CSV table of N, CA and C in Angstrom, one decimal:
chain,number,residue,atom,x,y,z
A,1,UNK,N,4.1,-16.6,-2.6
A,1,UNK,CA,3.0,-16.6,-1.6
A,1,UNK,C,2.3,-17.9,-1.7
A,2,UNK,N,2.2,-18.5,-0.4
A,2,UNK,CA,1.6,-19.6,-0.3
A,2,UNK,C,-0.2,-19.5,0.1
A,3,UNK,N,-1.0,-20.3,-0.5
A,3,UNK,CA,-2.7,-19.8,0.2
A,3,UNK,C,-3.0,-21.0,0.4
A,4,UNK,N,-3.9,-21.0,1.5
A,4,UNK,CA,-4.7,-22.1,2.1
A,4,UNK,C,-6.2,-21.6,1.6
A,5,UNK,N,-7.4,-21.8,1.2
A,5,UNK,CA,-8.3,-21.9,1.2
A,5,UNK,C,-9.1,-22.6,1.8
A,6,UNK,N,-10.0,-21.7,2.6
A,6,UNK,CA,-10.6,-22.5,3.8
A,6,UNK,C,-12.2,-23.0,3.2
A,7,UNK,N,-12.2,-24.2,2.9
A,7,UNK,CA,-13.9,-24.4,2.6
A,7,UNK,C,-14.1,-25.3,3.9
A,8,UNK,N,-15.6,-24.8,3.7
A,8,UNK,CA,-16.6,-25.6,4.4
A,8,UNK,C,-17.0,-26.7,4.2
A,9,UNK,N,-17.1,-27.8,3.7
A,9,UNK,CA,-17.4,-29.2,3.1
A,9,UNK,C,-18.9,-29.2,3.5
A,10,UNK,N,-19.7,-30.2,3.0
A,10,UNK,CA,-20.9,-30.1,3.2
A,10,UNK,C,-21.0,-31.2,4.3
A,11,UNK,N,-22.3,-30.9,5.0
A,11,UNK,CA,-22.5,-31.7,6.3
A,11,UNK,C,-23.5,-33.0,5.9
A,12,UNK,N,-24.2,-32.6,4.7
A,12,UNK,CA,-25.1,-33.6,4.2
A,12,UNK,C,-25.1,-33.4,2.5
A,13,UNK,N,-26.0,-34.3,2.1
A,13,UNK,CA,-25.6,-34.4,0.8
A,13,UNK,C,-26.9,-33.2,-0.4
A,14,UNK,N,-27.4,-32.3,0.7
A,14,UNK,CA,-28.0,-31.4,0.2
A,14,UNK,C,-27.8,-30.1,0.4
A,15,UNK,N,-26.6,-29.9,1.1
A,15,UNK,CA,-25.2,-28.5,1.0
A,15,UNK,C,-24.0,-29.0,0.5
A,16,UNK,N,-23.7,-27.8,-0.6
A,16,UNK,CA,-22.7,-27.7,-1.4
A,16,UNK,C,-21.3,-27.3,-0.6
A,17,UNK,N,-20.3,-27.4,-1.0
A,17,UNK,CA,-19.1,-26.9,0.2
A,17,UNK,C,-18.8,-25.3,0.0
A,18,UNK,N,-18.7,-24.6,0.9
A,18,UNK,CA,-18.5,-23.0,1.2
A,18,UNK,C,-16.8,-22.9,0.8
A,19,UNK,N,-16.2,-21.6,0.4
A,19,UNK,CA,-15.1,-21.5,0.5
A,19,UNK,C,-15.6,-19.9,1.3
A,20,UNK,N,-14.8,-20.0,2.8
A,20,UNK,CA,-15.1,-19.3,3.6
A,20,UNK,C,-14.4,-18.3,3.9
A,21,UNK,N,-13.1,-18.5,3.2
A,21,UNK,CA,-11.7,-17.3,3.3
A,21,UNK,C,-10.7,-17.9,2.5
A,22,UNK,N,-9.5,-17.0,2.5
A,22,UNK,CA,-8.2,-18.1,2.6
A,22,UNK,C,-7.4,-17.1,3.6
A,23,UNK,N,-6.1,-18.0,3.7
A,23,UNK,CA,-4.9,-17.6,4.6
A,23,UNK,C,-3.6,-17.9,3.8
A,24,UNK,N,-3.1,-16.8,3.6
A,24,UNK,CA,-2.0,-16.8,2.8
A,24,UNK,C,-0.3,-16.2,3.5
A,25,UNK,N,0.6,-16.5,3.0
A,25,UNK,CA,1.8,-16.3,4.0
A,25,UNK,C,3.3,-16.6,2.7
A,26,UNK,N,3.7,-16.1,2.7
A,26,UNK,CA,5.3,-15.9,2.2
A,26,UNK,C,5.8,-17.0,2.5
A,27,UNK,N,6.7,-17.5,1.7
A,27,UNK,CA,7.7,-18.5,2.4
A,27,UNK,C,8.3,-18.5,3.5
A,28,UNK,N,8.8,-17.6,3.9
A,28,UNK,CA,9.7,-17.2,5.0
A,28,UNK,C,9.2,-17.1,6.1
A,29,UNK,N,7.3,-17.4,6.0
A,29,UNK,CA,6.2,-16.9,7.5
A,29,UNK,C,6.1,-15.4,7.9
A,30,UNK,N,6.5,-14.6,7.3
A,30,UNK,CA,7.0,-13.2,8.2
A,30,UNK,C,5.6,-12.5,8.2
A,31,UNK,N,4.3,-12.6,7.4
A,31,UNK,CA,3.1,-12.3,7.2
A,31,UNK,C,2.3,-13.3,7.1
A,32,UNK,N,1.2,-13.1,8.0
A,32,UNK,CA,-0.2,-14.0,7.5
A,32,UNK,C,-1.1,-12.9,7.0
A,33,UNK,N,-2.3,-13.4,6.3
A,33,UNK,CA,-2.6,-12.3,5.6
A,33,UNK,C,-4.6,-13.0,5.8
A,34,UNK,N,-4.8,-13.1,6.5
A,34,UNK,CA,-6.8,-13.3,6.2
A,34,UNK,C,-7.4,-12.3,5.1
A,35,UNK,N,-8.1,-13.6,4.3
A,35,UNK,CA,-9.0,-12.4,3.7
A,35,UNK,C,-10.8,-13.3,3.6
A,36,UNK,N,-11.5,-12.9,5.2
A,36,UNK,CA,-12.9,-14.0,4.4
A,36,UNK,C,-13.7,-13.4,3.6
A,37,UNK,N,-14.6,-13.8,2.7
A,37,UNK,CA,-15.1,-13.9,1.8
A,37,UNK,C,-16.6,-13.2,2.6
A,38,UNK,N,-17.3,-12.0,2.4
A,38,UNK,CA,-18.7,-11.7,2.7
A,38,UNK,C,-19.7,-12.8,2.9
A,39,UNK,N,-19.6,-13.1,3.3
A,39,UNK,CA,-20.8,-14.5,3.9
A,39,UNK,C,-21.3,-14.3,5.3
A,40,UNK,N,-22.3,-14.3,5.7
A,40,UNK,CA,-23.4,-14.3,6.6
A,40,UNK,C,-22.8,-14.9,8.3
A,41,UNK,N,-22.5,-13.7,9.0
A,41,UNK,CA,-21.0,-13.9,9.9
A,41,UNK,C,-22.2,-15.2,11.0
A,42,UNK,N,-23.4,-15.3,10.9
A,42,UNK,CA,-24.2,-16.2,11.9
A,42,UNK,C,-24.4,-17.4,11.3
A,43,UNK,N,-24.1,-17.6,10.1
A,43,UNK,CA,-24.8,-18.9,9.4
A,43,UNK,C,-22.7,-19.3,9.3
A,44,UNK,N,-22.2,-18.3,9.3
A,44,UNK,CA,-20.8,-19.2,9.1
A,44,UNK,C,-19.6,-18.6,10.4
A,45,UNK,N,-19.8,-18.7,11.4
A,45,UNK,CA,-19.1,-18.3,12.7
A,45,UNK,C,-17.4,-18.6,12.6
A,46,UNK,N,-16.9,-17.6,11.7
A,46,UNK,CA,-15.3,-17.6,11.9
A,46,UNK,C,-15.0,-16.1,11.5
A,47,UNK,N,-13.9,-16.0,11.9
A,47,UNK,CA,-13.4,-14.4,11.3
A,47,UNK,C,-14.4,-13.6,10.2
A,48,UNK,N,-14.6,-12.5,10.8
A,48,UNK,CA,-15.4,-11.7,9.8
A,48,UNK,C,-14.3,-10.4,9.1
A,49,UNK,N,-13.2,-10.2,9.8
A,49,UNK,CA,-12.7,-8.6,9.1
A,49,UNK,C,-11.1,-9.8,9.1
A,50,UNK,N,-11.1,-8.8,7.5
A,50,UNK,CA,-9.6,-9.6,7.6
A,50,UNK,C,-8.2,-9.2,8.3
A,51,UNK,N,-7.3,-9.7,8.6
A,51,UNK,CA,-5.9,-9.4,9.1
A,51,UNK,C,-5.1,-9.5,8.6
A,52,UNK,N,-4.2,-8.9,9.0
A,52,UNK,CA,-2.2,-9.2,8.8
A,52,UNK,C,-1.7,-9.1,9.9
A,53,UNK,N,-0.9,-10.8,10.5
A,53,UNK,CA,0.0,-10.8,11.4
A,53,UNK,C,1.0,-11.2,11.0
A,54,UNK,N,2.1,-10.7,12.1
A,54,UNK,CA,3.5,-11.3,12.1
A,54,UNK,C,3.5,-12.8,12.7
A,55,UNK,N,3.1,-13.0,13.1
A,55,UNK,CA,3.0,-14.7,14.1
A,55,UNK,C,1.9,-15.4,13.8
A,56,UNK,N,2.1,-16.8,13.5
A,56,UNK,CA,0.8,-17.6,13.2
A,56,UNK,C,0.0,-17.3,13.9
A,57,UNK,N,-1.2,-17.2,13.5
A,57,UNK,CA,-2.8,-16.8,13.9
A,57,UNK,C,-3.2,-18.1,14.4
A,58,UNK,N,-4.2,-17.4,15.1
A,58,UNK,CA,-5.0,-18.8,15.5
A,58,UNK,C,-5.6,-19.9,14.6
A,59,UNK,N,-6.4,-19.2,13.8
A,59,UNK,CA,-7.1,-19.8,12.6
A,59,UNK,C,-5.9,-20.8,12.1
A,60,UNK,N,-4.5,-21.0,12.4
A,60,UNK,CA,-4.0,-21.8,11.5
A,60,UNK,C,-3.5,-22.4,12.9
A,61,UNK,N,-3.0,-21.9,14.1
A,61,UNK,CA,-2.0,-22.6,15.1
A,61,UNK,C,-3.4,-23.6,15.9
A,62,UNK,N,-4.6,-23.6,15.6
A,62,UNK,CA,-5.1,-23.9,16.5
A,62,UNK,C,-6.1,-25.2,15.6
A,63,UNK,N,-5.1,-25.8,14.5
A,63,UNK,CA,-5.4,-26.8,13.7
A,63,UNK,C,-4.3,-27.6,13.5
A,64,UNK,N,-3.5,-27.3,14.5
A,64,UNK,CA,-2.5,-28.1,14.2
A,64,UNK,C,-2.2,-29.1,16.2
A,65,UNK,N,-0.8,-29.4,15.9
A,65,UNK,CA,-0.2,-29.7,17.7
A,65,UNK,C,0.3,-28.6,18.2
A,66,UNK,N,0.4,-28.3,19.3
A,66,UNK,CA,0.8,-27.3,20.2
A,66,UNK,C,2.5,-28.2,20.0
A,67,UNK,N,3.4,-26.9,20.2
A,67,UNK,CA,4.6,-27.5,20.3
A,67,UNK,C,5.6,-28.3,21.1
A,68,UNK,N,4.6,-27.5,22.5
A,68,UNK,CA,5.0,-28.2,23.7
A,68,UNK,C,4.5,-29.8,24.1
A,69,UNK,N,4.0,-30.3,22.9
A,69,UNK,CA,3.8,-31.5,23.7
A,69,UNK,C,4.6,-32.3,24.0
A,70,UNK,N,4.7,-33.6,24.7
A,70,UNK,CA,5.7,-34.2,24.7
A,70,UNK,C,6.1,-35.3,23.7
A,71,UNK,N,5.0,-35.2,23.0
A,71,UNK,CA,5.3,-36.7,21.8
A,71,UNK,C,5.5,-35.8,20.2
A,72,UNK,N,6.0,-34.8,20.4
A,72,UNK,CA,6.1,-33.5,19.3
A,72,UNK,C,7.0,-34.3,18.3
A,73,UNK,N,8.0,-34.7,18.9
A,73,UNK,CA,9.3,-35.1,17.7
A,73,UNK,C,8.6,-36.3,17.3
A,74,UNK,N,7.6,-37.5,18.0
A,74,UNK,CA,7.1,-38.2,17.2
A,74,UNK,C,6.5,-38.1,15.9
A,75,UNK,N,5.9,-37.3,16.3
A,75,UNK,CA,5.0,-36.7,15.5
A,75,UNK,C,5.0,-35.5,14.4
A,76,UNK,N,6.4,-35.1,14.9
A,76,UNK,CA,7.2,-34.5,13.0
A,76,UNK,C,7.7,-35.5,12.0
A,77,UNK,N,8.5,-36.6,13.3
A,77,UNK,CA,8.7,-37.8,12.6
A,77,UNK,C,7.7,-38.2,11.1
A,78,UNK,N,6.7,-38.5,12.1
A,78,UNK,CA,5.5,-39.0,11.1
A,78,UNK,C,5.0,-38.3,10.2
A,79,UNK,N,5.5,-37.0,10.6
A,79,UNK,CA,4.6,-35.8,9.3
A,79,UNK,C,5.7,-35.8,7.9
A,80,UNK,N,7.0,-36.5,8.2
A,80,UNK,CA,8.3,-36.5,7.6
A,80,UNK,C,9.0,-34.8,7.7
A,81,UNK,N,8.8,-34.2,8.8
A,81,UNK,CA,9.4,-33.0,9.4
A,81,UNK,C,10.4,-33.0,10.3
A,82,UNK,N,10.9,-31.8,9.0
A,82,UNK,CA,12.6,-31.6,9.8
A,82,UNK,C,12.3,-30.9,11.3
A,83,UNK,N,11.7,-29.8,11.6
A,83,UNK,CA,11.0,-29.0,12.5
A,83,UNK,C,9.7,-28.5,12.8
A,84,UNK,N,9.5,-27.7,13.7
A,84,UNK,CA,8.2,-27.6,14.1
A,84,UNK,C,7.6,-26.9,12.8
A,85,UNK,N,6.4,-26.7,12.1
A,85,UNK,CA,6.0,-25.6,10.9
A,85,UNK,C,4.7,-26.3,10.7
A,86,UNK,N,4.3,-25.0,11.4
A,86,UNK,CA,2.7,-25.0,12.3
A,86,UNK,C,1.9,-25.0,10.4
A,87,UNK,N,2.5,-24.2,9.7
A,87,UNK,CA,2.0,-24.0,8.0
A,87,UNK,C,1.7,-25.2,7.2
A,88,UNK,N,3.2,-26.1,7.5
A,88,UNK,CA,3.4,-27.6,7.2
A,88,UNK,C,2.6,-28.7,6.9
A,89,UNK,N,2.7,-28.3,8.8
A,89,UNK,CA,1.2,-29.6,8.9
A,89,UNK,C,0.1,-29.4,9.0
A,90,UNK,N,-0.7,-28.2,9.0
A,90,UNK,CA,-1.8,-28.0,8.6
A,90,UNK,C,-1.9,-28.5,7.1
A,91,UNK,N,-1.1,-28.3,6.2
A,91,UNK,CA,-1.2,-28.6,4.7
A,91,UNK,C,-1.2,-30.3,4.7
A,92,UNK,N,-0.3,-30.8,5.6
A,92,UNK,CA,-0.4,-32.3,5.2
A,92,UNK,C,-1.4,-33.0,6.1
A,93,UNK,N,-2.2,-32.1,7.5
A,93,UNK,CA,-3.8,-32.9,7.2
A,93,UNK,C,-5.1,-31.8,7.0
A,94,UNK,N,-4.8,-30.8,5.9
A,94,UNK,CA,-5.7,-30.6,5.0
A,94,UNK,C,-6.2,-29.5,6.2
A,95,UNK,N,-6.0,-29.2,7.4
A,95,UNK,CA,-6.4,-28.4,8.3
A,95,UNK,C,-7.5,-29.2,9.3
A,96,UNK,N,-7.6,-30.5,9.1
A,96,UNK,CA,-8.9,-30.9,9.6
A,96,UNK,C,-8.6,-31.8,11.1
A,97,UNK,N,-9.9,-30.8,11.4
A,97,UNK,CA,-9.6,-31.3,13.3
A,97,UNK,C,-11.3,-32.1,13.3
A,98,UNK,N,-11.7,-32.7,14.6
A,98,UNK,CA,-12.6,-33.7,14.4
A,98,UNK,C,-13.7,-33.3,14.9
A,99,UNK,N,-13.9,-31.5,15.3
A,99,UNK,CA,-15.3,-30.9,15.6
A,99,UNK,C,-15.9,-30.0,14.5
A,100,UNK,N,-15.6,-29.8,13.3
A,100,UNK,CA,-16.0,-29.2,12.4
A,100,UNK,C,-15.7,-29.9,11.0
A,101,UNK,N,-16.3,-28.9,9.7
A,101,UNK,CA,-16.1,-29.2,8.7
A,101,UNK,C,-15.9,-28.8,8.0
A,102,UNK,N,-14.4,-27.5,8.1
A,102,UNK,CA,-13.4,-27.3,7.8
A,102,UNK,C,-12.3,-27.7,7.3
A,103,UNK,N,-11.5,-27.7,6.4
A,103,UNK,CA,-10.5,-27.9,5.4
A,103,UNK,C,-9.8,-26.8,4.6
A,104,UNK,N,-8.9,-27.1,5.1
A,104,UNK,CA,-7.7,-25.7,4.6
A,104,UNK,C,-7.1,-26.1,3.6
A,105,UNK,N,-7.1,-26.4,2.7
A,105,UNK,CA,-6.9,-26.7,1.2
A,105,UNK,C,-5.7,-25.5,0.1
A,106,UNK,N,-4.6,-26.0,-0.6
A,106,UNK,CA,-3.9,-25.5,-1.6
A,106,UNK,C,-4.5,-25.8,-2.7
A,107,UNK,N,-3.9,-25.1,-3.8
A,107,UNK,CA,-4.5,-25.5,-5.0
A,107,UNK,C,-4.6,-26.8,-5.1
A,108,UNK,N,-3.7,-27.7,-5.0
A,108,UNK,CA,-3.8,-29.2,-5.3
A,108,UNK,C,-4.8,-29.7,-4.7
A,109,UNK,N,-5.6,-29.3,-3.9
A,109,UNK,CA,-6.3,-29.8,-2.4
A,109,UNK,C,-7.9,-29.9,-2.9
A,110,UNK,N,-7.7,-28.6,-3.6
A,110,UNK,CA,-9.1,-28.1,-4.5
A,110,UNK,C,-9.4,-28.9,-5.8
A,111,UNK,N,-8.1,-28.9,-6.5
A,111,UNK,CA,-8.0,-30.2,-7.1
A,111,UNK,C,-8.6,-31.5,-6.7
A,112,UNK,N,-7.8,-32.0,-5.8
A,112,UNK,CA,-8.2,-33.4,-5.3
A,112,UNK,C,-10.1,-33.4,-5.0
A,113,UNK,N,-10.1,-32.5,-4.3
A,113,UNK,CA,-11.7,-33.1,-3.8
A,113,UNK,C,-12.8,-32.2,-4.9
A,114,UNK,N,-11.7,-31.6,-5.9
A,114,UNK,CA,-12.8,-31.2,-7.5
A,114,UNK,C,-13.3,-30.1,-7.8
A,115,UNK,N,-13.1,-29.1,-6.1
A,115,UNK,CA,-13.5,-28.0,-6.1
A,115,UNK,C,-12.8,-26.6,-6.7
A,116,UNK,N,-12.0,-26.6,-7.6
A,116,UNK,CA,-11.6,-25.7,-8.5
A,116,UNK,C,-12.5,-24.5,-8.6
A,117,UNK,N,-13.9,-25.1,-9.3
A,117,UNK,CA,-14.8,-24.2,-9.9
A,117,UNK,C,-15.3,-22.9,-8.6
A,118,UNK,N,-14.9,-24.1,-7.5
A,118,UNK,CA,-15.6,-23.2,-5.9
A,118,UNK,C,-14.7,-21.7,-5.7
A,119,UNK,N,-13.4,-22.2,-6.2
A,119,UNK,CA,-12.7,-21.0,-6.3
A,119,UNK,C,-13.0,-20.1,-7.5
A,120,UNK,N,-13.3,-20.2,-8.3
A,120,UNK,CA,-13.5,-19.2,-9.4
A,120,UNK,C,-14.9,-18.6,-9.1
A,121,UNK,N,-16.4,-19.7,-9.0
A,121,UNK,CA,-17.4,-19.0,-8.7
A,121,UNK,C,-17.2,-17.9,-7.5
A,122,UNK,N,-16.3,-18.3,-6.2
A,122,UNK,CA,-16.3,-17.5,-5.3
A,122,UNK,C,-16.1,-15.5,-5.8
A,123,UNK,N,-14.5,-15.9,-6.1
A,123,UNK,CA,-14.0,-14.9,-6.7
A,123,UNK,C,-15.1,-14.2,-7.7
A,124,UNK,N,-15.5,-14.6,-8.7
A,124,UNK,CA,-16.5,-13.8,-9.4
A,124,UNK,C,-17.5,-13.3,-8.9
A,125,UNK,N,-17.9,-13.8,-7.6
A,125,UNK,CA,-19.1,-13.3,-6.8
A,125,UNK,C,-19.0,-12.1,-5.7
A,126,UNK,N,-17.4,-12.4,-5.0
A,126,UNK,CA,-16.6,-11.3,-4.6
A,126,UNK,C,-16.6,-9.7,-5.5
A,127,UNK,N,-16.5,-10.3,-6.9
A,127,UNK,CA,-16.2,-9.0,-7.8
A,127,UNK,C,-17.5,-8.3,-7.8
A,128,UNK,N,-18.4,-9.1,-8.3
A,128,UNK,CA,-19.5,-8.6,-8.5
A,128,UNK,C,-20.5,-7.6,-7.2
A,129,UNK,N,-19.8,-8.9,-5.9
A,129,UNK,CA,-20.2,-7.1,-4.4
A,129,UNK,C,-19.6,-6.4,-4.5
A,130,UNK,N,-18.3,-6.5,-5.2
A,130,UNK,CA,-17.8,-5.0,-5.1
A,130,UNK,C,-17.8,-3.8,-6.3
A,131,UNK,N,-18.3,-4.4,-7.2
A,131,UNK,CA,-19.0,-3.4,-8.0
A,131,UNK,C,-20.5,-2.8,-7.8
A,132,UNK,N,-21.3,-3.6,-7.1
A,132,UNK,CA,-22.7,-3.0,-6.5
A,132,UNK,C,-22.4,-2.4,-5.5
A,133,UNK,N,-21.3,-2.2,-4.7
A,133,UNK,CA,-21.1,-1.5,-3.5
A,133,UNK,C,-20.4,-0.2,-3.9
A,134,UNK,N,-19.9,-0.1,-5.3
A,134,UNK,CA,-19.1,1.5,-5.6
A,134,UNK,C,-18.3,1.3,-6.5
C-alpha cells in the first residue's frame, strides 16, 4: 500500500503545517482509500467522510494534467514516464498546484520538509478522539 499524506503547509510563519488526511492505493490502483483526519470541515474545506474508489478520485486526478492534453507525451517525457499515472506524478510534484497550500507527501516527503513528528502527533490525537467518543 502506497499513502500520500495530505498536509497543509503553513501560509505564514505563525501556523504550523496541518496533516489533513491521507490517500492511499495498492500498487496495481484497483482501490483508493480516503481517510481525513477530524478537523474543523470550515476552517479546512476538503473532504470530510472518507471513501473507497475504484477510479482515481478527484482529490488526486485534479492535481495532476488531464490526459487529454496535447503536450501530454511531453510532459511524461519530463516526468521520466513510461505512461500516463495520474499517482506518479502527483508524487513527483509533491501534489502541488498554484492556488493552495496543499502537498501530498510519502514518507520520504515528510522526511524532506521534517514533518515526521506531524504524522505521529496526528495519529495520537486521532487515537485519543476515539477513545473519548467510546
Amino acid at each position: 500500500m502506497e499513502t500520500f499524506y495530505i498536509v497543509r503547509m503553513s501560509e505564514d510563519e505563525h501556523n504550523k503545517p496541518v496533516l489533513l488526511g491521507t490517500l492511499s492505493s495498492g500498487k496495481r490502483r484497483r482501490r483508493y482509500l480516503y481517510k481525513p483526519f477530524n478537523l474543523d470541515k470550515y476552517k479546512y474545506p476538503r473532504a470530510s467522510k472518507p471513501f473507497v474508489k475504484k477510479s482515481p478520485p478527484h482529490l488526486l486526478t485534479s492535481r495532476t494534467y488531464d490526459s487529454g492534453r496535447p503536450d501530454i507525451s511531453e510532459i511524461l517525457k519530463s516526468m521520466d514516464l513510461k505512461s500516463y499515472d495520474p499517482w506518479k506524478m502527483v508524487e513527483i510534484k509533491e501534489g502541488r498546484v498554484m492556488t493552495d497550500s496543499l502537498y501530498y507527501l510519502t514518507e520520504s516527503g515528510l522526511k524532506k520538509y521534517g514533518l515526521e513528528a506531524l504524522k505521529i502527533e496526528t495519529e495520537k490525537l486521532m487515537v485519543k478522539r476515539q477513545k473519548s467518543f467510546g
